[in-house]
Tab-separated table of C-alpha atoms and ligand atoms in Angstrom:
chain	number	residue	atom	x	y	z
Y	1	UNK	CA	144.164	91.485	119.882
Y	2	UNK	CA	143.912	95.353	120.400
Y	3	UNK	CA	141.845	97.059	122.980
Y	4	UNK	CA	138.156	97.991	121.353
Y	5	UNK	CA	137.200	101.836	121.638
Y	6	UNK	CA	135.472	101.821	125.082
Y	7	UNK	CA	132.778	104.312	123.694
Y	8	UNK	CA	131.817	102.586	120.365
Y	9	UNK	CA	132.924	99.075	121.384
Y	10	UNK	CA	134.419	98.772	118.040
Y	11	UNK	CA	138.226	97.223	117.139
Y	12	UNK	CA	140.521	99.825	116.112
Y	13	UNK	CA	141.115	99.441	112.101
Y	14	UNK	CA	144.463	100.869	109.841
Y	15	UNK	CA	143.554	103.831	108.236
Y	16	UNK	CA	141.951	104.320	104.675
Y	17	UNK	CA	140.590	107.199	102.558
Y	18	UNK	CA	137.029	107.557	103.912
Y	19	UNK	CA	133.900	108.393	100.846
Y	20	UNK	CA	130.745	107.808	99.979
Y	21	UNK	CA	132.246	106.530	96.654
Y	22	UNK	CA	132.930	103.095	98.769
Y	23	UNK	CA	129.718	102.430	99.079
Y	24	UNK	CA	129.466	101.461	95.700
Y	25	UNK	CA	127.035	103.082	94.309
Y	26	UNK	CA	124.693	105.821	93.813
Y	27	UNK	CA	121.737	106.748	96.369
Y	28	UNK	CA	118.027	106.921	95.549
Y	29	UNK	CA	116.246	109.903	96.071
Y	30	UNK	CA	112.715	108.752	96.929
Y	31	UNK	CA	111.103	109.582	100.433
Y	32	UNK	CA	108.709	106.750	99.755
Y	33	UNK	CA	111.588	104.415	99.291
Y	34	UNK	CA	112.863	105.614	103.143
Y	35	UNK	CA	109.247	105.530	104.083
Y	36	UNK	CA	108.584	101.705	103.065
Y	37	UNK	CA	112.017	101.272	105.040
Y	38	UNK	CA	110.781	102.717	108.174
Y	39	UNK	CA	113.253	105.302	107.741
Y	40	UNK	CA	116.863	105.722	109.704
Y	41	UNK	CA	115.486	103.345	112.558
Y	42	UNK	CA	114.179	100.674	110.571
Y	43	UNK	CA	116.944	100.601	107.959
Y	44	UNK	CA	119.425	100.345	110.832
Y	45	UNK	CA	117.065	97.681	112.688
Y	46	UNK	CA	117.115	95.760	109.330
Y	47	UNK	CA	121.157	95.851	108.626
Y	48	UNK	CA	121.530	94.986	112.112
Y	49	UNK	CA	119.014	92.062	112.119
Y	50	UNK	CA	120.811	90.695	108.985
Y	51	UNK	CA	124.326	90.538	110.447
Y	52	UNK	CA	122.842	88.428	113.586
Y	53	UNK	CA	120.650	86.265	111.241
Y	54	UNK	CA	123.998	85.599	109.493
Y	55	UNK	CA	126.035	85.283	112.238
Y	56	UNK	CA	124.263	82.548	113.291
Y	57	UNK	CA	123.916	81.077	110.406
Y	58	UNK	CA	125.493	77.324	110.109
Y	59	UNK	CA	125.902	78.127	106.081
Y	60	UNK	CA	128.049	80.911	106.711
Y	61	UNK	CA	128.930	81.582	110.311
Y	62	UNK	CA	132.449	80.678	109.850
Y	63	UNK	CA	133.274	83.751	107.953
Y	64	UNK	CA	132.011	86.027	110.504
Y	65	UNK	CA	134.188	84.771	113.199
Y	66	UNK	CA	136.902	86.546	114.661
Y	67	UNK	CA	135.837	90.031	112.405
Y	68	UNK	CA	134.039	92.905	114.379
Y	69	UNK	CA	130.439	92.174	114.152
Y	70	UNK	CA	130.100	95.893	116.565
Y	71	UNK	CA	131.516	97.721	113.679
Y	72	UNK	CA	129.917	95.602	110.614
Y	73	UNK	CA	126.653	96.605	112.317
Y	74	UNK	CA	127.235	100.601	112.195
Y	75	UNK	CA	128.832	100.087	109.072
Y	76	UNK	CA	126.127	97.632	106.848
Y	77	UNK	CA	123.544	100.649	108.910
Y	78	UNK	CA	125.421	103.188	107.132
Y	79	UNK	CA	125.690	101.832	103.754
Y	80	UNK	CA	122.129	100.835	103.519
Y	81	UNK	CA	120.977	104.357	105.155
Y	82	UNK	CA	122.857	105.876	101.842
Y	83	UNK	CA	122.060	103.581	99.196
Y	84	UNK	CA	118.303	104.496	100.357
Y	85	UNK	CA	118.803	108.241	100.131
Y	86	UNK	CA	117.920	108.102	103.718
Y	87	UNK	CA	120.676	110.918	104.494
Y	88	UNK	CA	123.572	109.245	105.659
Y	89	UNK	CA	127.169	108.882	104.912
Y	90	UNK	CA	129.106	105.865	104.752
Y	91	UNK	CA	132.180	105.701	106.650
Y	92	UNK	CA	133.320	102.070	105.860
Y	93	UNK	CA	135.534	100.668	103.599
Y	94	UNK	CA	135.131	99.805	99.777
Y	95	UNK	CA	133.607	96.529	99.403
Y	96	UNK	CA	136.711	94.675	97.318
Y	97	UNK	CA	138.925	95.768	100.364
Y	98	UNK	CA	136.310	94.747	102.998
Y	99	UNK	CA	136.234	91.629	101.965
Y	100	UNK	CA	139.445	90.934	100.187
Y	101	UNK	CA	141.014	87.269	101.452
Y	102	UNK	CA	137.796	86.058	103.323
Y	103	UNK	CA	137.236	83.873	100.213
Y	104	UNK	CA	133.406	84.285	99.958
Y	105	UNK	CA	131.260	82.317	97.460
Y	106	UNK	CA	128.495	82.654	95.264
Y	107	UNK	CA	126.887	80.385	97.766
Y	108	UNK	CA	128.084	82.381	100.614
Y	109	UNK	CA	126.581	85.488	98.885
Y	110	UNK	CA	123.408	84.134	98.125
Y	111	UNK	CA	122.749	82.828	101.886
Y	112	UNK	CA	123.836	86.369	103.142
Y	113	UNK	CA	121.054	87.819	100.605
Y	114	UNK	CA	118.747	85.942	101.772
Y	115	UNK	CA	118.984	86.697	105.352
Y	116	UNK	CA	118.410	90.445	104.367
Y	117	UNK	CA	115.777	88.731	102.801
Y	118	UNK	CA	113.950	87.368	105.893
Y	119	UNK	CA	115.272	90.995	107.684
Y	120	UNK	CA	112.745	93.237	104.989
Y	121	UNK	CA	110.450	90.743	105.172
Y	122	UNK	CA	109.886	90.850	109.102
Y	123	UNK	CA	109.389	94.308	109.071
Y	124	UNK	CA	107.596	94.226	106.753
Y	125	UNK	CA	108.893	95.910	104.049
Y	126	UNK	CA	106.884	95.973	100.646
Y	127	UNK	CA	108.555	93.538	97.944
Y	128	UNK	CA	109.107	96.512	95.581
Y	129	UNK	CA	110.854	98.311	98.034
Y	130	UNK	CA	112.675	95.430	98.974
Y	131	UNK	CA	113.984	94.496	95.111
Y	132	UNK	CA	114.947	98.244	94.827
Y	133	UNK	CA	117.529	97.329	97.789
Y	134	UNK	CA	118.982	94.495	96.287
Y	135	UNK	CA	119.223	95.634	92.905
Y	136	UNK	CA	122.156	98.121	94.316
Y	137	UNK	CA	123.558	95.107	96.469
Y	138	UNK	CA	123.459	92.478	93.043
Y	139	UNK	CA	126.161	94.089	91.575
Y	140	UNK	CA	128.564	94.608	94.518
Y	141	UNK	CA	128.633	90.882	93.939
Y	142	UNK	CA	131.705	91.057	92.164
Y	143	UNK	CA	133.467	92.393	94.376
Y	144	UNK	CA	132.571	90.379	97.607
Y	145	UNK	CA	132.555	87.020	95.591
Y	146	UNK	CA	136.374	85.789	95.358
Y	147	UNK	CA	136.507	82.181	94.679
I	201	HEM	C1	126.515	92.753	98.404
I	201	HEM	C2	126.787	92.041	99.483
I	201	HEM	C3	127.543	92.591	100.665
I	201	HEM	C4	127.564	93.873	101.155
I	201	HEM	C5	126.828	95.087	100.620
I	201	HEM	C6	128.450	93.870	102.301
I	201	HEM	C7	128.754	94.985	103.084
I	201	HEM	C8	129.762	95.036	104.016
I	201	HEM	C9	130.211	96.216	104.722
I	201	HEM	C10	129.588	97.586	104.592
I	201	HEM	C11	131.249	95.866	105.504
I	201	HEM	C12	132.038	96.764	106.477
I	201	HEM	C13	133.284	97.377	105.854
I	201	HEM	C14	134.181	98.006	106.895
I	201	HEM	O1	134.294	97.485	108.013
I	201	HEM	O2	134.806	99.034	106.602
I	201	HEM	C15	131.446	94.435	105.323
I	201	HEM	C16	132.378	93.680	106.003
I	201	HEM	C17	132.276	92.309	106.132
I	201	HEM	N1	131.505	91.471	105.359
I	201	HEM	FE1	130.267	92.045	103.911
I	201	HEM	N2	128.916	92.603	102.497
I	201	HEM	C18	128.385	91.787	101.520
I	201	HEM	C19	128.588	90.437	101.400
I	201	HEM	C20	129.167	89.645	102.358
I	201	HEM	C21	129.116	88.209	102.402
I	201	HEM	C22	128.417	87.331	101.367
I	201	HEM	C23	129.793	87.825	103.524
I	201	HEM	C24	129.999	86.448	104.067
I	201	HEM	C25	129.117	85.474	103.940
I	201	HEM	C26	130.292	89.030	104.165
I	201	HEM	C27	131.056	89.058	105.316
I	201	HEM	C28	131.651	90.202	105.832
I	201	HEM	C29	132.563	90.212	106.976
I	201	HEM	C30	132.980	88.990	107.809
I	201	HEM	C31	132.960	91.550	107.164
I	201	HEM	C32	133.912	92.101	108.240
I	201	HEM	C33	135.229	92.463	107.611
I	201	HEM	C34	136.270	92.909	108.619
I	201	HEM	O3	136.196	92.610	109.802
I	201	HEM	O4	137.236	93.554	108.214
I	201	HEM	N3	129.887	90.103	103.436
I	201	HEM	N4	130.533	93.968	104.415
């Protein structure tokens, strides 16, 4: 395995066109929206939370072994932070190629949802708020979902 970046702790990955495009799709514009996130912080506490929720998931936790949960971290941050209009870009790559040959299911996707789920939830996001998130994630669905 290569060496990970001794300042970000992330694995090095090949190269690929970088855009907000592959965050697939378009930001809100709402402070409110940010607001009932916490903003930056708690949109980043939330992604974060999510990834170790499904990390240790026994549903799912398979899939997430072996991958780079430093840089899935930054990167789920990042997507989330721009999907809210919360003012930042995505770096990361396009969600068919992020998840192309992991073989995720329907099953898989709805237990990962659901973590975010519990994520909003403890910090106490508003459900609104919450729905507005995961009515941008819904249709990334086919995408992620391969078998
Ligand atoms: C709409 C739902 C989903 C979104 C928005 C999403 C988002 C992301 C993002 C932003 C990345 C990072 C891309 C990069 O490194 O450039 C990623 C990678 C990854 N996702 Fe997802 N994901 C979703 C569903 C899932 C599901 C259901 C699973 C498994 C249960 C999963 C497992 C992974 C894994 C293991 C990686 C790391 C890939 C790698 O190391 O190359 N994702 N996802």
């Amino acid at each position: 395995m290569k060496d990970r970046d001794p300042v970000t702790g992330e694995l090095p990955v090949d190269p690929y066109p970088q855009s907000n495009a592959n965050a697939g799709a378009a930001p809100y514009n709402s402070a409110p929206l940010v607001e009932a996130f916490g903003g930056r912080e708690g949109i980043r506490r939330i992604a974060e939370r999510t990834v170790d929720l499904s990390e240790a998931d026994p549903r799912i936790a398979a899939i997430f072994e072996s991958h780079d949960m430093v840089r899935l971290k930054r990167t789920l941050s990042e997507q989330f932070c721009f999907l809210l209009g919360a003012g930042c870009d995505y770096t990361g790559r396009d969600m068919r190629a992020a998840h192309a040959e992991m073989g995720v299911t329907k099953a898989d996707m709805n237990a990962l949802v659901e973590n975010l789920q519990v994520a909003m939830r403890e910090a106490g996001v508003p459900f609104a708020a919450q729905n507005r998130l995961l009515a941008k994630l819904a249709p990334m669905s086919g995408k992620v979902v391969t078998r």
